[in-house]
Amino acid sequence: MPYRNLDVGWLRIFDAVGRLGSLTRAADELGLSQPAVSYQIRRIEEQLGVSLFRRQHRGSTLSEAGETLYRAVHSGVERIDEAAREIRQKARTPVIRIFTDYGFAAFWLMPRVADFRRLHPQVEVHVVASQGIEEGVEEIADAAILFGKREDFREEVHLLIPERVVPVCSPGFLARFGPFTDAAALAKAPLLHLDTVGKPRWLTWTSWLAAYGLAREAAQGDLGLNTYGFVIQAALAEQGIALGWLGLIDAHLASGTLVAVGPEIAREDCGYWLISNPSASGAIQALTDWLLAQRRENRHTGPPGG
C-alpha cells in the first residue's frame, strides 16, 4: 500500500526539540507547554514507526532516524524563514525598475542614481539595461528612458537629453592621425561604429557623414562594437574616432580624456525620453520628479564646450 505523507504542521516543533535537545526548552522557545510538545513528537514517531529521540535524564538526543529527519527539517525551516524575511522586506521596501539602454545606464543614470538613493533610502532601484529595448516596454516598466523620435512615444513623455553628436577621440589618437580639418578628413580615419539591429534610432557614421554630403560605409581599420560603452572605451584606447553624444560623454570632455574633432549635429526631435507609468506610485513619482530636476540642471550647466 502507498505511504501516507507526513503532516508537516509539526516541522517547527521537531526542529526546536532537535536543535535544543530538550522538550522543555523547545516548549519555552515556542510558547507551548511541555506536554503539548511531547505529544506532538509522539505523533510524529507513531506516523514513522520509529523513535526519533533517546530520552535521557538531562534531555533528549536524536536517534539515527531522528538525525536523518532533522537534517531535512532544519534545512527546510531555515529556507522558509529566509523566504519569509525576503517577502517582508520587499513588502516594506518600494522597488522601482527603470528600463533603458546600456549607454544611458552607464554614462548618465548610474553616476546619478546614487544621489536619488541617498535622498530616498527607503526605495530600492533596479536598473534594467538592454541594447535593444523591446517594443511596448514602456507599458510594463515602472519607468523607462528610451531613445527615439518624439513621434515614437505616447503623449506622457519628457525629453531628458536631445540628440547632440560630435566626433571625439583621445588626445593621443589626435596627435597620431590628426589634425582633422573637416568631415572629409574624418572619413579617411579609422571610425568606431555602434552596431545596431534593424534601422538605427540614433545618428550613425553613415548618417553623420551624409549630412556633409559624404558617402562612406565601414572600411578596413574601422571597429564595430555592440554597446556604446565599448565604443567609448575603444576611443579612450586610441582605436579610432567615435560619435560622442553630449550629455553622456561630458565627463570625458571635461577631463580631456576625449576631445571633440569635428562639428556638432543636433536633432531636437530625437533624444532620450522619460516615460513613466500612468499608475505611478509615490516612489515612482518621486523618481520621475528627480529625473526631471536632473534635466533642468543639465540645461543650466550645459555640456563642456556647448
Coordinates of C-alpha atoms in Angstrom, one line a residue:
M1 CA 0.0 0.0 0.0
P2 CA 1.3 3.6 -0.7
Y3 CA 3.0 5.5 2.1
R4 CA 1.0 8.2 3.8
N5 CA 2.7 11.6 3.6
L6 CA 3.6 13.1 7.0
D7 CA 1.6 16.0 8.4
V8 CA 4.1 18.9 8.1
G9 CA 2.4 21.1 10.8
W10 CA 5.0 19.7 13.3
L11 CA 8.1 21.0 11.4
R12 CA 9.0 23.8 13.7
I13 CA 8.3 21.8 16.9
F14 CA 10.5 19.0 15.8
D15 CA 13.2 21.4 14.7
A16 CA 13.2 23.2 18.1
V17 CA 13.5 19.9 20.0
G18 CA 16.2 18.5 17.8
R19 CA 18.2 21.8 17.9
L20 CA 17.8 22.4 21.6
G21 CA 17.9 18.8 22.8
S22 CA 15.2 19.3 25.3
L23 CA 11.4 19.2 25.2
T24 CA 11.2 21.8 28.0
R25 CA 13.5 24.3 26.3
A26 CA 11.7 23.8 23.0
A27 CA 8.4 24.4 24.7
D28 CA 9.7 27.6 26.3
E29 CA 11.0 28.9 22.9
L30 CA 7.8 28.1 21.1
G31 CA 5.5 29.4 23.8
L32 CA 3.9 26.0 24.3
S33 CA 3.5 23.6 27.2
Q34 CA 6.0 20.8 27.6
P35 CA 3.2 18.1 27.4
A36 CA 2.0 19.7 24.1
V37 CA 5.5 19.4 22.6
S38 CA 5.9 15.8 23.9
Y39 CA 2.5 14.8 22.4
Q40 CA 3.5 16.2 19.0
I41 CA 6.8 14.3 19.0
R42 CA 5.0 11.1 19.9
R43 CA 2.5 11.6 17.0
I44 CA 5.5 12.0 14.5
E45 CA 7.1 8.8 15.9
E46 CA 3.8 7.0 15.5
Q47 CA 3.5 8.0 11.9
L48 CA 7.0 6.9 11.1
G49 CA 7.0 3.8 13.3
V50 CA 10.4 4.7 14.8
S51 CA 11.8 6.5 17.8
L52 CA 13.3 9.9 16.9
F53 CA 14.8 10.7 20.3
R54 CA 16.7 8.9 23.0
R55 CA 15.1 10.1 26.2
Q56 CA 17.7 10.8 28.9
H57 CA 17.7 12.2 32.4
R58 CA 19.0 15.6 31.3
G59 CA 17.2 15.9 27.9
S60 CA 16.7 14.2 24.6
T61 CA 19.2 13.3 21.9
L62 CA 18.4 12.5 18.3
S63 CA 18.4 8.8 17.3
E64 CA 19.9 7.8 13.9
A65 CA 16.4 8.2 12.3
G66 CA 15.9 11.4 14.1
E67 CA 19.2 12.8 12.7
T68 CA 18.1 11.9 9.2
L69 CA 14.8 13.7 9.7
Y70 CA 16.3 16.6 11.5
R71 CA 18.7 17.5 8.7
A72 CA 15.9 17.8 6.2
V73 CA 13.5 19.6 8.6
H74 CA 16.1 22.1 9.8
S75 CA 17.2 23.0 6.3
G76 CA 13.5 23.4 5.3
V77 CA 12.7 25.6 8.3
E78 CA 15.7 27.8 7.6
R79 CA 14.7 28.3 4.0
I80 CA 11.1 29.0 4.9
D81 CA 12.3 31.7 7.4
E82 CA 14.6 33.2 4.9
A83 CA 11.9 33.4 2.3
A84 CA 9.5 35.0 4.8
R85 CA 12.1 37.6 5.7
E86 CA 12.6 38.3 2.0
I87 CA 8.9 38.7 1.4
R88 CA 8.5 41.0 4.4
Q89 CA 11.5 43.1 3.3
K90 CA 10.1 43.5 -0.2
A91 CA 6.7 44.4 1.2
R92 CA 8.3 47.2 3.3
T93 CA 10.7 48.5 0.6
P94 CA 9.3 50.0 -2.6
V95 CA 11.1 48.7 -5.7
I96 CA 11.3 50.7 -8.9
R97 CA 12.5 49.1 -12.2
I98 CA 14.0 51.5 -14.7
F99 CA 14.4 50.3 -18.3
T100 CA 17.0 51.9 -20.6
D101 CA 19.9 51.1 -22.9
Y102 CA 23.5 50.3 -21.9
G103 CA 24.9 53.7 -22.9
F104 CA 22.4 55.8 -21.0
A105 CA 22.6 53.5 -17.9
A106 CA 26.4 53.6 -17.8
F107 CA 27.2 57.2 -18.7
W108 CA 24.2 59.2 -17.4
L109 CA 22.0 57.2 -15.0
M110 CA 24.4 55.2 -12.8
P111 CA 26.6 58.2 -11.9
R112 CA 23.5 60.0 -10.7
V113 CA 21.2 57.3 -9.2
A114 CA 23.3 57.2 -6.0
D115 CA 22.1 60.7 -5.3
F116 CA 18.5 59.6 -5.6
R117 CA 19.1 56.7 -3.3
R118 CA 20.6 59.0 -0.7
L119 CA 17.5 61.2 -0.9
H120 CA 15.1 58.2 -0.8
P121 CA 16.9 55.4 1.2
Q122 CA 13.6 53.6 1.6
V123 CA 13.3 53.0 -2.2
E124 CA 15.1 50.1 -3.9
V125 CA 16.1 51.0 -7.5
H126 CA 16.7 48.3 -10.2
V127 CA 18.3 49.4 -13.5
V128 CA 17.4 47.0 -16.3
A129 CA 19.6 47.8 -19.4
S130 CA 19.5 46.3 -22.8
Q131 CA 20.9 47.4 -26.2
G132 CA 17.6 46.7 -27.8
I133 CA 14.6 47.6 -25.7
E134 CA 11.6 45.6 -26.8
E135 CA 8.6 47.5 -28.2
G136 CA 6.0 48.2 -25.7
V137 CA 8.3 48.0 -22.7
E138 CA 7.1 51.4 -21.5
E139 CA 3.7 49.8 -20.9
I140 CA 5.1 47.4 -18.3
A141 CA 8.0 49.3 -16.8
D142 CA 7.8 51.5 -13.7
A143 CA 9.8 54.0 -15.7
A144 CA 11.7 53.9 -18.9
I145 CA 14.3 56.1 -20.6
L146 CA 14.3 55.3 -24.3
F147 CA 16.0 56.8 -27.3
G148 CA 13.9 57.8 -30.4
K149 CA 11.9 60.5 -32.0
R150 CA 9.0 62.3 -30.2
E151 CA 6.5 60.5 -32.6
D152 CA 7.7 57.1 -31.4
F153 CA 6.1 57.5 -28.0
R154 CA 2.8 58.3 -26.4
E155 CA 1.8 61.7 -25.0
E156 CA 3.1 61.4 -21.5
V157 CA 6.9 61.7 -22.2
H158 CA 9.6 64.2 -21.2
L159 CA 12.7 64.9 -23.2
L160 CA 15.7 64.4 -20.9
I161 CA 18.6 64.7 -23.4
P162 CA 18.2 65.9 -27.0
E163 CA 20.4 64.3 -29.6
R164 CA 23.6 66.3 -30.0
V165 CA 26.5 64.4 -31.5
V166 CA 30.1 65.4 -32.1
P167 CA 33.1 63.3 -33.3
V168 CA 35.5 62.5 -30.5
C169 CA 38.8 60.7 -30.0
S170 CA 41.6 60.6 -27.5
P171 CA 44.4 63.2 -27.4
G172 CA 46.9 60.5 -28.3
F173 CA 44.9 59.4 -31.4
L174 CA 44.6 63.1 -32.5
A175 CA 48.3 63.5 -32.2
R176 CA 49.0 60.4 -34.3
F177 CA 46.4 60.9 -37.0
G178 CA 45.2 64.5 -36.9
P179 CA 44.5 67.2 -37.4
F180 CA 41.0 66.7 -38.9
T181 CA 40.2 69.8 -40.7
D182 CA 36.7 68.8 -42.0
A183 CA 34.3 66.0 -42.3
A184 CA 36.2 64.6 -45.4
A185 CA 39.3 64.2 -43.2
L186 CA 37.4 62.3 -40.6
A187 CA 36.0 60.0 -43.2
K188 CA 39.6 58.9 -44.0
A189 CA 40.4 57.9 -40.4
P190 CA 39.6 54.7 -38.5
L191 CA 36.0 55.0 -37.2
L192 CA 34.3 53.3 -34.3
H193 CA 30.8 52.1 -35.1
L194 CA 28.0 51.2 -32.7
D195 CA 26.4 48.0 -34.2
T196 CA 22.6 48.1 -34.4
V197 CA 19.9 45.6 -35.3
G198 CA 17.4 47.0 -37.8
K199 CA 17.0 50.6 -38.6
P200 CA 19.2 52.8 -36.3
R201 CA 17.3 55.1 -34.0
W202 CA 20.3 57.4 -33.5
L203 CA 22.9 59.0 -35.7
T204 CA 25.5 56.6 -37.2
W205 CA 28.7 57.4 -39.0
T206 CA 26.8 56.9 -42.3
S207 CA 24.1 59.4 -41.5
W208 CA 26.5 61.9 -39.8
L209 CA 28.7 61.9 -42.9
A210 CA 25.7 62.1 -45.2
A211 CA 24.8 65.4 -43.6
Y212 CA 28.0 66.7 -45.1
G213 CA 27.4 65.1 -48.5
L214 CA 29.8 62.2 -47.9
A215 CA 29.1 58.6 -48.5
R216 CA 31.1 56.0 -46.6
E217 CA 30.4 52.6 -45.2
A218 CA 32.5 50.6 -42.7
A219 CA 36.1 50.3 -44.1
Q220 CA 39.3 48.4 -43.2
G221 CA 40.6 49.8 -40.0
D222 CA 37.2 50.5 -38.6
L223 CA 35.9 48.8 -35.5
G224 CA 32.3 47.7 -34.7
L225 CA 31.1 47.2 -31.2
N226 CA 27.8 46.2 -29.8
T227 CA 27.4 48.6 -26.8
Y228 CA 28.1 52.3 -26.5
G229 CA 30.3 51.7 -23.5
F230 CA 32.6 49.6 -25.6
V231 CA 32.7 52.3 -28.3
I232 CA 33.9 54.9 -25.8
Q233 CA 36.4 52.5 -24.2
A234 CA 37.8 51.9 -27.7
A235 CA 38.1 55.7 -28.3
L236 CA 39.9 56.1 -25.0
A237 CA 42.3 53.3 -26.0
E238 CA 43.2 55.2 -29.2
Q239 CA 41.4 52.8 -31.5
G240 CA 39.6 55.3 -33.6
I241 CA 37.1 58.2 -33.7
A242 CA 33.7 57.8 -32.1
L243 CA 30.4 59.7 -32.3
G244 CA 30.0 61.3 -28.9
W245 CA 26.6 62.0 -27.5
L246 CA 26.7 65.2 -25.5
G247 CA 25.0 64.5 -22.2
L248 CA 26.6 61.1 -22.0
I249 CA 30.3 61.8 -22.5
D250 CA 30.5 65.2 -20.9
A251 CA 32.8 64.0 -18.0
H252 CA 35.4 62.7 -20.6
L253 CA 35.3 66.0 -22.5
A254 CA 35.6 68.0 -19.2
S255 CA 38.6 65.9 -18.1
G256 CA 40.3 66.0 -21.5
T257 CA 40.4 62.2 -21.9
L258 CA 38.3 62.8 -25.1
V259 CA 38.5 65.8 -27.4
A260 CA 36.0 67.0 -30.0
V261 CA 37.5 66.8 -33.5
G262 CA 34.5 67.8 -35.7
P263 CA 31.3 69.8 -35.9
E264 CA 28.2 69.1 -33.9
I265 CA 25.0 67.8 -35.4
A266 CA 21.8 68.3 -33.3
R267 CA 18.4 66.7 -33.8
E268 CA 16.0 68.4 -31.3
D269 CA 13.2 65.9 -32.1
C270 CA 15.4 63.0 -31.2
G271 CA 16.9 62.0 -27.9
Y272 CA 16.3 60.2 -24.6
W273 CA 12.7 60.4 -23.4
L274 CA 11.5 59.7 -19.9
I275 CA 8.3 57.6 -19.8
S276 CA 6.6 56.9 -16.5
N277 CA 3.8 54.5 -15.8
P278 CA 0.4 56.4 -15.6
S279 CA -0.5 54.5 -12.4
A280 CA 2.8 55.6 -10.8
S281 CA 3.2 55.1 -7.1
G282 CA 4.6 57.7 -4.8
A283 CA 8.1 56.2 -5.1
I284 CA 7.9 56.2 -8.9
Q285 CA 6.6 59.8 -8.9
A286 CA 9.5 60.8 -6.7
L287 CA 11.9 59.3 -9.2
T288 CA 10.2 61.0 -12.1
D289 CA 10.4 64.4 -10.4
W290 CA 14.1 63.8 -9.5
L291 CA 15.0 62.8 -13.1
L292 CA 13.2 66.0 -14.4
A293 CA 15.2 68.1 -11.9
Q294 CA 18.4 66.5 -13.3
R295 CA 17.3 67.5 -16.8
R296 CA 16.8 71.1 -15.7
E297 CA 20.3 71.1 -14.0
N298 CA 21.8 69.8 -17.2
R299 CA 20.2 72.6 -19.2
H300 CA 21.5 75.1 -16.8
T301 CA 25.1 74.0 -16.8
G302 CA 25.3 72.8 -20.4
P303 CA 27.9 70.3 -21.7
P304 CA 31.6 71.3 -21.9
G305 CA 32.2 73.4 -24.9
G306 CA 28.4 73.6 -25.6

